[in-house]
Coordinates of N, CA and C in Angstrom, one line a residue:
M249 N 66.6 200.2 175.8 CA 67.8 200.6 176.5 C 68.4 199.4 177.1
G250 N 69.7 199.5 177.7 CA 70.3 198.4 178.4 C 70.6 197.3 177.5
V251 N 70.0 196.1 177.8 CA 70.4 194.8 177.1 C 70.0 194.9 175.6
E252 N 68.8 195.5 175.3 CA 68.3 195.6 173.9 C 69.3 196.5 173.1
E253 N 69.8 197.5 173.7 CA 70.7 198.4 173.0 C 72.0 197.8 172.7
E254 N 72.5 197.0 173.7 CA 73.8 196.3 173.5 C 73.6 195.2 172.4
E255 N 72.5 194.5 172.4 CA 72.3 193.5 171.4 C 72.2 194.1 170.0
E256 N 71.6 195.3 169.9 CA 71.5 195.9 168.6 C 72.9 196.4 168.1
L257 N 73.8 196.9 169.0 CA 75.0 197.5 168.6 C 76.2 196.5 168.5
S258 N 76.0 195.3 169.1 CA 77.1 194.4 169.1 C 77.3 193.8 167.7
P259 N 78.6 193.8 167.3 CA 78.9 193.2 166.0 C 78.7 191.7 165.9
F260 N 78.3 191.2 164.7 CA 78.1 189.8 164.6 C 79.4 189.1 164.6
V261 N 80.4 189.6 163.9 CA 81.8 189.0 163.9 C 82.8 190.0 164.3
K262 N 83.6 189.7 165.4 CA 84.5 190.6 165.9 C 85.9 190.4 165.4
T263 N 86.8 191.4 165.6 CA 88.2 191.3 165.2 C 89.0 191.0 166.5
F264 N 90.2 190.6 166.2 CA 91.1 190.2 167.3 C 91.4 191.5 168.2
S265 N 91.4 192.7 167.6 CA 91.7 193.9 168.4 C 90.6 194.1 169.4
S266 N 89.4 193.8 169.0 CA 88.2 194.0 169.9 C 88.3 193.0 171.1
F267 N 88.9 191.8 170.8 CA 89.0 190.8 171.8 C 90.0 191.3 172.9
D268 N 91.1 191.9 172.4 CA 92.2 192.3 173.3 C 91.7 193.4 174.3
N269 N 90.7 194.2 173.9 CA 90.3 195.3 174.7 C 89.1 195.0 175.6
E270 N 88.6 193.8 175.6 CA 87.4 193.5 176.3 C 87.7 192.5 177.4
S271 N 86.9 192.5 178.4 CA 87.0 191.5 179.5 C 86.0 190.4 179.1
V272 N 86.0 189.4 180.0 CA 85.1 188.2 179.8 C 83.7 188.6 179.9
S273 N 83.4 189.5 180.9 CA 82.0 189.8 181.2 C 81.5 190.7 180.1
E274 N 82.3 191.6 179.5 CA 81.9 192.4 178.4 C 81.6 191.6 177.2
S275 N 82.5 190.6 176.9 CA 82.3 189.8 175.7 C 81.0 189.0 175.8
E276 N 80.8 188.5 177.0 CA 79.6 187.7 177.2 C 78.3 188.6 177.1
S277 N 78.4 189.8 177.6 CA 77.2 190.7 177.5 C 76.9 191.1 176.0
N278 N 77.9 191.2 175.2 CA 77.7 191.5 173.8 C 77.1 190.3 173.0
H279 N 77.2 189.1 173.6 CA 76.5 187.9 173.0 C 75.4 187.4 173.9
L280 N 74.8 188.3 174.7 CA 73.8 188.0 175.6 C 72.6 187.4 174.9
T281 N 72.2 186.2 175.1 CA 71.0 185.6 174.5 C 70.2 184.9 175.6
I282 N 68.9 185.0 175.5 CA 68.1 184.3 176.5 C 67.9 182.9 176.0
R283 N 68.4 182.0 176.7 CA 68.4 180.6 176.3 C 67.3 179.8 177.1
N284 N 66.2 179.6 176.4 CA 65.1 179.0 177.1 C 64.7 177.6 176.5
G285 N 65.7 177.0 175.8 CA 65.5 175.7 175.2 C 65.5 174.6 176.2
T286 N 65.0 173.4 175.8 CA 65.0 172.3 176.7 C 65.6 171.1 175.9
T287 N 65.7 170.0 176.6 CA 66.2 168.8 175.9 C 65.4 168.4 174.8
W288 N 64.0 168.5 174.9 CA 63.1 168.1 173.9 C 63.3 169.0 172.6
T289 N 63.4 170.3 172.9 CA 63.6 171.2 171.7 C 64.9 170.9 171.0
A290 N 66.0 170.6 171.8 CA 67.3 170.2 171.2 C 67.2 169.0 170.4
V291 N 66.5 168.0 170.9 CA 66.3 166.7 170.1 C 65.5 167.0 168.9
A292 N 64.5 167.8 169.0 CA 63.7 168.1 167.8 C 64.5 168.8 166.7
H293 N 65.4 169.7 167.1 CA 66.2 170.4 166.1 C 67.3 169.4 165.5
I294 N 67.8 168.5 166.3 CA 68.7 167.5 165.8 C 68.0 166.6 164.8
I295 N 66.8 166.2 165.1 CA 66.1 165.3 164.2 C 65.8 166.1 162.9
T296 N 65.5 167.3 163.0 CA 65.3 168.2 161.8 C 66.5 168.3 161.0
G297 N 67.7 168.4 161.7 CA 68.9 168.6 161.0 C 69.5 167.3 160.3
V298 N 69.2 166.1 161.0 CA 69.7 164.9 160.5 C 68.9 164.3 159.4
I299 N 67.5 164.3 159.6 CA 66.6 163.7 158.6 C 66.1 164.8 157.7
G300 N 66.5 164.8 156.5 CA 66.0 165.8 155.5 C 65.3 165.1 154.3
A301 N 65.0 165.9 153.4 CA 64.3 165.4 152.2 C 65.1 164.4 151.4
G302 N 66.4 164.5 151.6 CA 67.4 163.6 150.9 C 67.2 162.1 151.2
V303 N 66.5 161.8 152.3 CA 66.3 160.3 152.6 C 65.4 159.7 151.6
L304 N 64.6 160.4 150.9 CA 63.7 159.8 149.9 C 64.4 159.2 148.7
S305 N 65.6 159.6 148.5 CA 66.4 159.1 147.3 C 67.4 158.0 147.8
L306 N 67.4 157.6 149.0 CA 68.3 156.6 149.5 C 68.0 155.2 148.9
S307 N 66.8 154.9 148.7 CA 66.4 153.6 148.1 C 67.0 153.5 146.7
W308 N 66.9 154.5 145.9 CA 67.4 154.5 144.6 C 68.9 154.4 144.6
S309 N 69.6 155.1 145.5 CA 71.0 155.1 145.7 C 71.5 153.7 146.0
I310 N 70.8 153.1 146.9 CA 71.2 151.7 147.3 C 71.1 150.8 146.1
A311 N 70.0 151.0 145.3 CA 69.8 150.1 144.2 C 71.0 150.3 143.1
Q312 N 71.5 151.5 143.0 CA 72.6 151.7 142.1 C 73.9 151.2 142.6
L313 N 74.1 151.3 143.9 CA 75.4 150.9 144.5 C 75.5 149.4 144.8
G314 N 74.3 148.8 145.1 CA 74.4 147.4 145.5 C 74.2 147.3 147.1
W315 N 74.1 146.0 147.5 CA 73.8 145.8 148.9 C 75.1 145.8 149.8
I316 N 76.2 146.0 149.2 CA 77.5 146.0 150.0 C 78.0 147.5 150.1
V317 N 78.2 148.1 148.9 CA 78.7 149.4 148.9 C 77.7 150.4 149.4
G318 N 76.4 150.2 149.1 CA 75.4 151.2 149.5 C 75.3 151.3 151.0
P319 N 75.0 150.3 151.8 CA 74.9 150.4 153.2 C 76.3 150.8 153.8
F320 N 77.4 150.4 153.2 CA 78.7 150.8 153.8 C 78.9 152.3 153.7
L321 N 78.5 152.9 152.5 CA 78.6 154.4 152.4 C 77.6 155.1 153.3
I322 N 76.5 154.6 153.6 CA 75.6 155.2 154.5 C 76.2 155.3 155.9
L323 N 76.8 154.2 156.3 CA 77.5 154.2 157.6 C 78.7 155.1 157.6
I324 N 79.4 155.2 156.5 CA 80.6 156.2 156.4 C 80.1 157.6 156.6
F325 N 79.0 158.0 155.9 CA 78.5 159.3 156.0 C 77.9 159.6 157.4
A326 N 77.3 158.6 158.0 CA 76.8 158.7 159.3 C 78.0 159.0 160.3
L327 N 79.1 158.3 160.1 CA 80.3 158.5 160.9 C 80.8 159.9 160.7
I328 N 80.9 160.4 159.5 CA 81.3 161.8 159.2 C 80.4 162.8 159.9
T329 N 79.1 162.5 159.9 CA 78.2 163.4 160.5 C 78.4 163.5 162.0
I330 N 78.7 162.3 162.6 CA 79.0 162.3 164.1 C 80.2 163.1 164.4
V331 N 81.3 162.9 163.6 CA 82.5 163.6 163.9 C 82.4 165.1 163.7
S332 N 81.7 165.5 162.6 CA 81.5 166.9 162.4 C 80.7 167.6 163.4
A333 N 79.7 166.8 163.9 CA 78.8 167.4 165.0 C 79.6 167.6 166.3
N334 N 80.4 166.6 166.6 CA 81.3 166.7 167.8 C 82.3 167.9 167.7
L335 N 82.8 168.0 166.5 CA 83.8 169.1 166.3 C 83.1 170.5 166.4
L336 N 81.9 170.6 165.9 CA 81.1 171.8 166.0 C 80.8 172.1 167.4
S337 N 80.4 171.1 168.2 CA 80.1 171.3 169.6 C 81.3 171.7 170.4
D338 N 82.5 171.1 170.1 CA 83.7 171.4 170.8 C 84.2 172.8 170.5
C339 N 83.9 173.3 169.3 CA 84.4 174.7 168.9 C 83.4 175.8 169.3
Y340 N 82.3 175.4 169.9 CA 81.3 176.4 170.3 C 81.8 177.4 171.4
R341 N 82.6 176.8 172.3 CA 83.2 177.6 173.4 C 84.6 177.8 173.1
Y342 N 85.1 179.0 173.3 CA 86.5 179.3 173.1 C 87.1 179.8 174.4
S343 N 88.3 179.2 174.8 CA 88.9 179.6 176.0 C 90.4 180.0 175.7
N344 N 90.8 181.2 176.1 CA 92.1 181.7 175.9 C 92.5 182.6 177.1
P345 N 93.2 182.1 178.1 CA 93.5 182.9 179.2 C 94.4 184.1 178.9
H346 N 95.2 184.0 177.8 CA 96.1 185.1 177.5 C 95.4 186.3 177.0
L347 N 94.2 186.1 176.4 CA 93.4 187.2 176.0 C 92.4 187.6 177.0
G348 N 92.3 186.8 178.1 CA 91.4 187.1 179.2 C 90.0 186.6 178.9
F349 N 89.9 185.5 178.1 CA 88.6 184.9 177.8 C 88.5 183.5 178.4
D350 N 87.4 183.2 179.0 CA 87.2 181.9 179.6 C 85.8 181.5 179.2
Q351 N 85.7 180.4 178.3 CA 84.4 179.9 177.8 C 83.6 181.0 177.0
Y352 N 84.3 181.6 176.1 CA 83.7 182.6 175.2 C 82.8 181.8 174.2
R353 N 81.6 182.2 174.0 CA 80.7 181.6 173.1 C 80.8 182.2 171.7
C354 N 81.2 181.3 170.7 CA 81.3 181.8 169.3 C 79.9 182.0 168.7
S355 N 79.7 183.1 168.1 CA 78.4 183.4 167.5 C 78.2 182.8 166.1
S356 N 79.2 182.3 165.5 CA 79.1 181.7 164.2 C 80.3 180.7 163.9
Y357 N 80.1 179.9 162.9 CA 81.2 179.0 162.6 C 82.4 179.7 162.1
I358 N 82.2 180.8 161.3 CA 83.4 181.5 160.8 C 84.2 182.2 162.0
E359 N 83.5 182.6 163.0 CA 84.1 183.2 164.1 C 84.9 182.1 164.9
A360 N 84.4 180.9 165.0 CA 85.1 179.8 165.6 C 86.4 179.5 164.9
V361 N 86.3 179.5 163.5 CA 87.5 179.2 162.7 C 88.5 180.3 162.9
R362 N 88.1 181.5 163.0 CA 89.1 182.6 163.1 C 89.8 182.5 164.5
L363 N 89.0 182.2 165.5 CA 89.6 182.2 166.9 C 90.6 181.0 167.0
Y364 N 90.2 179.9 166.5 CA 91.1 178.7 166.7 C 92.2 178.6 165.6
L365 N 92.0 179.0 164.4 CA 92.9 178.8 163.3 C 93.5 180.0 162.8
G366 N 92.9 181.2 163.0 CA 93.5 182.4 162.5 C 92.7 183.0 161.4
E367 N 93.0 184.2 161.0 CA 92.2 184.9 160.0 C 92.4 184.4 158.6
K368 N 93.6 183.9 158.2 CA 93.8 183.3 156.9 C 92.9 182.0 156.7
S369 N 92.9 181.2 157.8 CA 92.0 180.0 157.7 C 90.5 180.4 157.6
Q370 N 90.2 181.6 158.3 CA 88.8 182.0 158.2 C 88.4 182.3 156.7
Y371 N 89.3 182.9 156.0 CA 88.9 183.2 154.6 C 88.9 182.0 153.7
V372 N 89.8 181.0 154.0 CA 89.8 179.8 153.2 C 88.5 179.0 153.5
C373 N 88.2 178.8 154.8 CA 87.0 178.1 155.2 C 85.8 178.8 154.8
G374 N 85.8 180.1 154.8 CA 84.6 180.9 154.3 C 84.3 180.6 152.9
V375 N 85.3 180.4 152.0 CA 85.1 180.1 150.6 C 84.4 178.7 150.5
F376 N 84.9 177.7 151.2 CA 84.3 176.4 151.1 C 83.0 176.4 151.8
L377 N 82.8 177.1 152.9 CA 81.5 177.2 153.5 C 80.4 177.7 152.6
H378 N 80.7 178.9 152.0 CA 79.7 179.5 151.1 C 79.5 178.6 149.8
Q379 N 80.5 178.0 149.4 CA 80.4 177.1 148.3 C 79.5 175.9 148.6
G380 N 79.6 175.4 149.8 CA 78.7 174.3 150.3 C 77.3 174.8 150.4
L381 N 77.1 175.9 151.0 CA 75.7 176.5 151.1 C 75.1 176.8 149.7
Y382 N 76.0 177.3 148.8 CA 75.5 177.5 147.4 C 75.1 176.2 146.7
G383 N 75.9 175.2 146.9 CA 75.6 173.9 146.3 C 74.3 173.3 146.9
C384 N 74.2 173.5 148.2 CA 73.0 172.9 148.9 C 71.7 173.6 148.4
G385 N 71.8 175.0 148.2 CA 70.7 175.7 147.7 C 70.3 175.2 146.2
I386 N 71.3 175.0 145.4 CA 71.1 174.5 144.1 C 70.4 173.1 144.1
A387 N 70.9 172.2 145.0 CA 70.4 170.9 145.1 C 68.9 170.9 145.5
Y388 N 68.5 171.8 146.5 CA 67.1 171.9 146.9 C 66.3 172.4 145.8
T389 N 66.8 173.4 145.0 CA 66.0 174.0 143.9 C 65.7 172.9 142.9
I390 N 66.8 172.2 142.5 CA 66.6 171.1 141.5 C 65.7 170.0 142.0
T391 N 65.8 169.6 143.3 CA 65.0 168.6 143.8 C 63.5 169.0 143.9
A392 N 63.3 170.3 144.2 CA 61.9 170.8 144.2 C 61.3 170.8 142.8
A393 N 62.0 171.2 141.9 CA 61.5 171.2 140.5 C 61.3 169.8 140.0
T394 N 62.2 168.9 140.3 CA 62.0 167.5 139.8 C 60.8 166.9 140.5
S395 N 60.6 167.2 141.8 CA 59.4 166.6 142.5 C 58.1 167.1 141.9
I396 N 58.1 168.4 141.6 CA 56.8 169.0 141.0 C 56.6 168.3 139.7
R397 N 57.6 168.2 138.9 CA 57.5 167.5 137.6 C 57.0 166.1 137.7
A398 N 57.5 165.4 138.7 CA 57.1 164.0 138.9 C 55.6 163.9 139.3
I399 N 55.1 164.9 140.1 CA 53.7 164.9 140.4 C 52.9 165.2 139.2
Q400 N 53.3 166.1 138.3 CA 52.6 166.4 137.1 C 52.6 165.2 136.2
R401 N 53.7 164.5 136.0 CA 53.7 163.3 135.2 C 52.8 162.2 135.8
S402 N 52.8 162.0 137.1 CA 51.9 161.0 137.7 C 50.5 161.3 137.4
N403 N 50.1 162.6 137.6 CA 48.7 162.9 137.3 C 48.3 162.8 135.8
C404 N 49.3 163.1 135.0 CA 49.1 162.9 133.5 C 48.9 161.5 133.1
Y405 N 49.7 160.6 133.7 CA 49.6 159.1 133.4 C 48.3 158.6 133.9
H406 N 47.8 159.1 135.1 CA 46.5 158.6 135.6 C 45.3 159.1 134.7
E407 N 45.5 160.2 134.1 CA 44.4 160.8 133.3 C 44.5 160.2 131.8
K408 N 45.7 160.2 131.2 CA 45.8 159.8 129.8 C 46.4 158.5 129.6
G409 N 46.8 157.8 130.6 CA 47.4 156.5 130.5 C 48.9 156.6 130.3
H410 N 49.6 155.4 130.5 CA 51.1 155.4 130.4 C 51.6 155.5 129.0
E411 N 50.8 155.5 128.0 CA 51.3 155.7 126.7 C 51.4 157.1 126.3
A412 N 50.9 158.0 127.1 CA 51.0 159.5 126.8 C 52.4 160.0 127.0
T413 N 52.7 161.0 126.3 CA 54.1 161.6 126.4 C 54.4 162.2 127.8
C414 N 53.5 163.1 128.3 CA 53.6 163.7 129.6 C 55.0 164.2 129.9
S415 N 55.4 165.1 129.0 CA 56.7 165.7 129.1 C 56.6 167.2 129.6
Y416 N 57.3 167.5 130.7 CA 57.2 168.8 131.3 C 58.6 169.3 131.6
G417 N 58.8 170.6 131.6 CA 60.1 171.2 131.8 C 60.3 171.5 133.3
D418 N 61.5 172.0 133.6 CA 61.9 172.3 135.0 C 62.1 173.8 135.3
V419 N 62.3 174.6 134.2 CA 62.7 176.0 134.4 C 61.6 176.8 135.2
Q420 N 60.4 176.6 134.8 CA 59.3 177.4 135.5 C 59.2 177.0 136.9
H421 N 59.4 175.7 137.2 CA 59.3 175.3 138.6 C 60.4 175.8 139.5
M422 N 61.6 175.9 138.9 CA 62.7 176.5 139.6 C 62.5 177.9 139.9
L423 N 62.0 178.7 138.9 CA 61.7 180.1 139.1 C 60.7 180.3 140.2
V424 N 59.7 179.5 140.2 CA 58.6 179.7 141.2 C 59.2 179.4 142.6
F425 N 59.9 178.3 142.7 CA 60.5 177.9 144.0 C 61.5 179.0 144.5
G426 N 62.3 179.5 143.6 CA 63.3 180.6 143.9 C 62.5 181.8 144.4
A427 N 61.4 182.2 143.7 CA 60.7 183.4 144.1 C 60.1 183.2 145.5
I428 N 59.6 182.0 145.8 CA 59.0 181.7 147.1 C 60.1 181.8 148.2
Q429 N 61.3 181.3 147.9 CA 62.4 181.4 148.8 C 62.8 182.8 149.1
I430 N 62.8 183.7 148.1 CA 63.1 185.1 148.3 C 62.1 185.8 149.2
V431 N 60.8 185.5 149.0 CA 59.8 186.1 149.8 C 59.9 185.6 151.3
M432 N 60.1 184.3 151.4 CA 60.2 183.7 152.8 C 61.4 184.2 153.5
S433 N 62.5 184.5 152.8 CA 63.7 185.0 153.4 C 63.5 186.4 154.1
Q434 N 62.5 187.1 153.7 CA 62.3 188.4 154.2 C 61.6 188.4 155.6
I435 N 61.1 187.3 156.0 CA 60.4 187.2 157.3 C 61.4 187.4 158.4
P436 N 61.2 188.4 159.3 CA 62.2 188.6 160.4 C 62.1 187.5 161.5
D437 N 63.3 187.2 162.1 CA 63.4 186.2 163.1 C 62.8 184.8 162.7
F438 N 63.0 184.5 161.4 CA 62.5 183.3 160.8 C 63.0 182.0 161.6
H439 N 64.2 182.1 162.1 CA 64.8 181.0 162.8 C 64.2 180.8 164.3
N440 N 63.5 181.8 164.7 CA 63.0 181.7 166.1 C 61.5 181.3 166.2
M441 N 60.9 180.9 165.0 CA 59.5 180.5 165.0 C 59.4 179.1 165.5
T442 N 58.7 178.9 166.6 CA 58.6 177.6 167.2 C 57.8 176.6 166.3
W443 N 56.7 177.1 165.8 CA 55.9 176.2 164.9 C 56.6 175.7 163.7
L444 N 57.6 176.5 163.2 CA 58.4 176.1 162.1 C 59.3 174.9 162.4
S445 N 59.9 175.0 163.6 CA 60.7 173.9 164.0 C 59.9 172.6 164.3
V446 N 58.7 172.8 164.8 CA 57.9 171.6 165.1 C 57.4 171.0 163.7
M447 N 57.0 171.8 162.8 CA 56.6 171.3 161.5 C 57.8 170.6 160.8
A448 N 59.0 171.2 160.9 CA 60.2 170.6 160.3 C 60.5 169.2 160.8
A449 N 60.3 169.1 162.2 CA 60.6 167.8 162.8 C 59.5 166.8 162.4
V450 N 58.3 167.2 162.3 CA 57.2 166.3 161.8 C 57.5 165.9 160.4
M451 N 57.9 166.8 159.5 CA 58.2 166.5 158.1 C 59.3 165.5 158.0
S452 N 60.3 165.6 158.9 CA 61.4 164.7 158.9 C 60.9 163.2 159.1
F453 N 60.0 163.1 160.1 CA 59.4 161.7 160.3 C 58.6 161.3 159.1
I454 N 57.9 162.2 158.5 CA 57.0 161.9 157.3 C 58.0 161.4 156.1
Y455 N 59.1 162.1 155.9 CA 60.0 161.7 154.9 C 60.4 160.2 155.1
S456 N 60.8 159.9 156.4 CA 61.2 158.6 156.7 C 60.1 157.5 156.4
F457 N 58.9 157.8 156.9 CA 57.8 156.9 156.8 C 57.4 156.7 155.3
I458 N 57.5 157.8 154.5 CA 57.2 157.7 153.1 C 58.2 156.7 152.4
G459 N 59.5 156.9 152.7 CA 60.5 156.0 152.1 C 60.3 154.6 152.5
F460 N 60.1 154.4 153.8 CA 59.9 153.0 154.3 C 58.6 152.4 153.8
G461 N 57.5 153.2 153.7 CA 56.3 152.7 153.2 C 56.3 152.3 151.7
L462 N 57.0 153.1 150.9 CA 57.1 152.8 149.5 C 58.0 151.5 149.3
G463 N 59.1 151.4 150.1 CA 59.9 150.2 150.0 C 59.2 149.0 150.4
F464 N 58.5 149.1 151.5 CA 57.7 147.9 152.1 C 56.6 147.5 151.1
A465 N 55.9 148.4 150.5 CA 54.9 148.1 149.5 C 55.5 147.4 148.3
K466 N 56.7 147.8 147.9 CA 57.3 147.2 146.8 C 57.7 145.8 147.1
V467 N 58.2 145.5 148.3 CA 58.5 144.2 148.7 C 57.3 143.3 148.7
I468 N 56.2 143.8 149.2 CA 54.9 143.0 149.2 C 54.5 142.7 147.8
E469 N 54.6 143.7 146.9 CA 54.2 143.6 145.5 C 55.0 142.5 144.8
N470 N 56.3 142.5 145.0 CA 57.2 141.6 144.3 C 57.3 140.2 145.0
G471 N 57.0 140.2 146.3 CA 57.0 139.0 147.1 C 58.4 138.6 147.5
T472 N 59.4 139.5 147.3 CA 60.8 139.2 147.7 C 61.6 140.5 147.7
I473 N 62.7 140.5 148.5 CA 63.5 141.7 148.5 C 64.5 141.6 147.3
Q474 N 64.4 142.5 146.4 CA 65.2 142.5 145.2 C 66.5 143.3 145.4
G475 N 67.3 143.3 144.4 CA 68.6 144.0 144.4 C 69.7 143.1 144.1
S476 N 70.9 143.6 144.0 CA 72.1 142.8 143.7 C 73.3 143.3 144.5
I477 N 74.4 142.6 144.4 CA 75.6 143.0 145.0 C 76.3 144.2 144.3
T478 N 76.2 144.2 143.0 CA 76.9 145.3 142.2 C 76.0 146.4 141.8
G479 N 74.7 146.3 142.1 CA 73.8 147.4 141.8 C 73.1 147.2 140.4
V480 N 72.3 148.1 140.0 CA 71.5 148.0 138.8 C 72.5 148.1 137.6
P481 N 72.4 147.1 136.7 CA 73.3 147.2 135.5 C 73.0 148.4 134.6
A482 N 74.0 148.8 133.9 CA 73.8 149.9 132.9 C 74.3 149.5 131.6
S483 N 73.9 150.3 130.6 CA 74.2 150.0 129.2 C 75.7 150.2 128.8
S484 N 76.4 151.0 129.6 CA 77.8 151.3 129.4 C 78.5 151.6 130.7
I485 N 79.8 151.6 130.6 CA 80.6 151.9 131.8 C 80.4 153.4 132.2
A486 N 80.3 154.2 131.2 CA 80.1 155.7 131.5 C 78.8 155.9 132.2
N487 N 77.7 155.2 131.8 CA 76.4 155.4 132.4 C 76.4 154.8 133.8
K488 N 77.1 153.7 134.0 CA 77.2 153.1 135.4 C 78.0 154.1 136.3
L489 N 79.1 154.6 135.8 CA 79.8 155.6 136.7 C 79.0 156.8 137.0
W490 N 78.2 157.3 136.0 CA 77.4 158.4 136.3 C 76.3 158.1 137.4
S491 N 75.7 156.9 137.3 CA 74.7 156.5 138.3 C 75.4 156.3 139.7
V492 N 76.6 155.8 139.7 CA 77.3 155.6 141.0 C 77.6 157.0 141.6
F493 N 78.1 157.9 140.9 CA 78.5 159.2 141.4 C 77.2 160.0 141.8
Q494 N 76.2 159.8 141.1 CA 74.9 160.5 141.4 C 74.3 159.9 142.7
A495 N 74.4 158.6 142.9 CA 74.0 157.9 144.1 C 74.9 158.4 145.3
L496 N 76.2 158.5 145.0 CA 77.0 159.0 146.1 C 76.7 160.4 146.5
G497 N 76.3 161.3 145.6 CA 75.9 162.6 145.9 C 74.6 162.7 146.6
D498 N 73.7 161.8 146.3 CA 72.4 161.7 146.9 C 72.5 161.3 148.4
I499 N 73.4 160.3 148.7 CA 73.7 159.9 150.0 C 74.3 161.0 150.8
A500 N 75.2 161.7 150.3 CA 75.8 162.9 151.0 C 74.8 164.0 151.2
F501 N 73.8 164.2 150.3 CA 72.8 165.2 150.4 C 71.8 164.8 151.5
A502 N 71.7 163.5 151.8 CA 70.8 163.0 152.8 C 71.3 163.2 154.3
Y503 N 72.6 163.7 154.4 CA 73.1 164.0 155.7 C 73.5 165.4 155.8
P504 N 72.5 166.3 156.0 CA 72.8 167.8 156.0 C 73.0 168.4 157.4
Y505 N 73.3 167.5 158.4 CA 73.3 168.0 159.8 C 74.4 169.1 159.9
S506 N 75.6 168.9 159.4 CA 76.6 169.9 159.5 C 76.3 171.2 158.9
V507 N 75.5 171.2 157.8 CA 75.1 172.5 157.2 C 74.2 173.3 158.1

């Protein structure tokens, strides 16, 4: 009863007509949420959002782009992340004295778009938003399958030598990963699990240390920092362009904070 009943019956996304008929206190009660987070939990979630599995491919991306374009693009995407994060933070609260709202908290990104830009912009942004989420899901599925295949090939080379074929497909790995995602998605209040956030933050540091460790070990093995200004040469212009665009996508994939 009371608060629990209001939380269950409150709509996730409201219409403008509902805003016109409600007061500030009523709108806030419909979005009543117990906020018990701290600065440390906020920092942990930011680390989890900024540092993802995509950082593991940054070394390859820099090798393809070279020592000038590669670091420059990393800084550019970092700047884009900062700007998008500030925009999301500024749009979290909505104030409109004409509708009787002061510091209304938006429950979703789509709701913020509708309040600030209107319903037409909501549908347009919704298309791009879901397209981005769809692409991100595809990227993680392909990355998971590729990683599993890399582990299989590594074990095969250790057992049979580097002369062995060690050829494996990706389809079965994608299906297994997708099935696991479907099962995990059925867990209620998945986003409220504290241990999951802690594990994600720890994994973010592990990603970074793995990338740094592999790069540092390679420098010790070669005795020098290798690379070039123009990146790794390719057999043709088409192959070089493909590598450059793939590296660009990998760098963008390494900055998933706005998602």
